Amino acid sequence: MRALLVMLGGSLMLAACGPSAEQQAAANEAAAANAVEAQQMATQVEALSPGQRDGVFIRAIRDAGLRCQGVTSSERGEKPGSWVATCQEGSRHIITFGANGMANVTSFTPQPAPQR
């Protein structure tokens, strides 16, 4: 009987650890608002001229602490709202913008195709 009470008490404590329905609803609402703001930011970046857009991208790359002498080209990425910027020295970076306007920069170097 005592073991049953301990298991029941433990189960009740675990159930109390999860978010309430109101907390979950508030979190879902905040996530939806962030998604809308991120889409608005993506639309603003897309509306820039190519030169202005590349200027924004080089600033984001340098702010991320990465080297880039100049952005020579940029194109839309595979993920909606993402861009791929290529620097003069050949480095490439995926840039996305969050709802707060902050840029997220992920660098990658394409691997050359294997020679046969």
C-alpha atoms as one frame of an Amber mdcrd trajectory, in Angstrom:
protein
   0.000   0.000   0.000   2.816   2.335   0.884   4.503   1.710  -2.472   1.246
   2.537  -4.234   1.021   5.854  -2.397   4.639   6.706  -3.290   4.008   5.926
  -6.987   0.785   7.931  -6.975   2.514  10.888  -5.292   5.366  10.751  -7.803
   2.920  10.659 -10.702   1.098  13.704  -9.391   4.345  15.638  -9.010   5.362
  14.810 -12.572   1.970  15.925 -13.869   2.394  19.254 -12.101   5.722  19.905
 -13.899   4.248  20.468 -17.354   2.973  23.815 -18.630  -0.622  24.733 -17.997
  -3.047  25.068 -20.884  -2.846  28.871 -20.559   0.959  28.826 -20.626   0.965
  26.567 -23.685  -1.575  28.806 -25.453   0.531  31.894 -24.678   3.663  30.166
 -25.987   1.848  29.139 -29.186   0.562  32.684 -29.661   4.061  34.131 -29.187
   5.527  31.649 -31.673   2.895  32.587 -34.263   3.594  36.309 -33.752   7.344
  35.698 -34.154   6.728  33.793 -37.387   4.690  36.704 -38.774   7.417  39.207
 -37.800  10.119  37.014 -39.351   8.126  36.860 -42.611   7.772  40.656 -42.598
  11.541  40.984 -42.139  12.146  38.580 -45.038   9.826  40.677 -47.221  11.732
  43.858 -46.323  15.086  42.258 -47.190  13.712  40.965 -50.479  12.457  44.467
 -51.386  15.983  45.927 -51.180  17.998  46.519 -54.328  20.726  43.899 -54.911
  23.436  46.358 -53.821  21.600  47.295 -50.629  20.864  43.657 -49.882  24.520
  42.681 -50.344  25.460  45.560 -48.031  23.142  44.180 -45.361  24.610  40.712
 -45.879  28.256  41.820 -45.565  27.395  43.678 -42.360  25.700  40.560 -40.962
  28.656  38.357 -41.944  31.196  40.702 -40.366  29.046  41.177 -37.254  29.139
  37.380 -36.886  32.934  37.665 -36.698  33.546  36.138 -40.114  35.871  37.412
 -42.818  34.364  38.814 -45.997  35.984  41.477 -48.158  32.822  41.988 -50.157
  29.700  40.134 -51.233  29.964  39.309 -54.926  26.576  37.637 -55.251  23.539
  36.624 -53.299  20.600  34.398 -54.051  17.541  33.085 -52.294  18.192  30.011
 -50.183  16.262  26.772 -50.135  14.476  27.668 -46.895  11.873  30.449 -47.202
  13.323  33.745 -46.030  16.934  32.558 -46.302  19.679  33.888 -48.544  23.057
  32.565 -49.664  25.788  35.202 -49.932  29.121  34.573 -51.651  32.153  36.631
 -50.625  35.071  37.688 -52.838  37.356  35.095 -51.278  34.868  32.326 -52.140
  33.321  31.725 -48.714  29.574  31.217 -48.668  27.120  32.009 -45.926  23.449
  31.258 -45.329  21.691  34.267 -43.812  18.271  34.275 -42.193  16.600  37.004
 -40.184  14.661  36.535 -36.982  11.568  38.402 -35.880  13.738  40.843 -33.939
  15.709  41.780 -37.074  18.800  39.911 -35.944  20.639  38.050 -38.691  21.624
  34.428 -38.223  24.689  33.546 -40.282  25.761  29.981 -41.010  28.978  29.571
 -42.979  29.716  26.677 -45.246  32.333  25.776 -47.784  31.059  23.579 -50.585
  33.184  20.492 -51.027  34.557  19.936 -54.520  33.064  17.044 -56.435  35.193
  13.918 -56.269  37.415  13.472 -59.296  37.108  10.262 -61.213
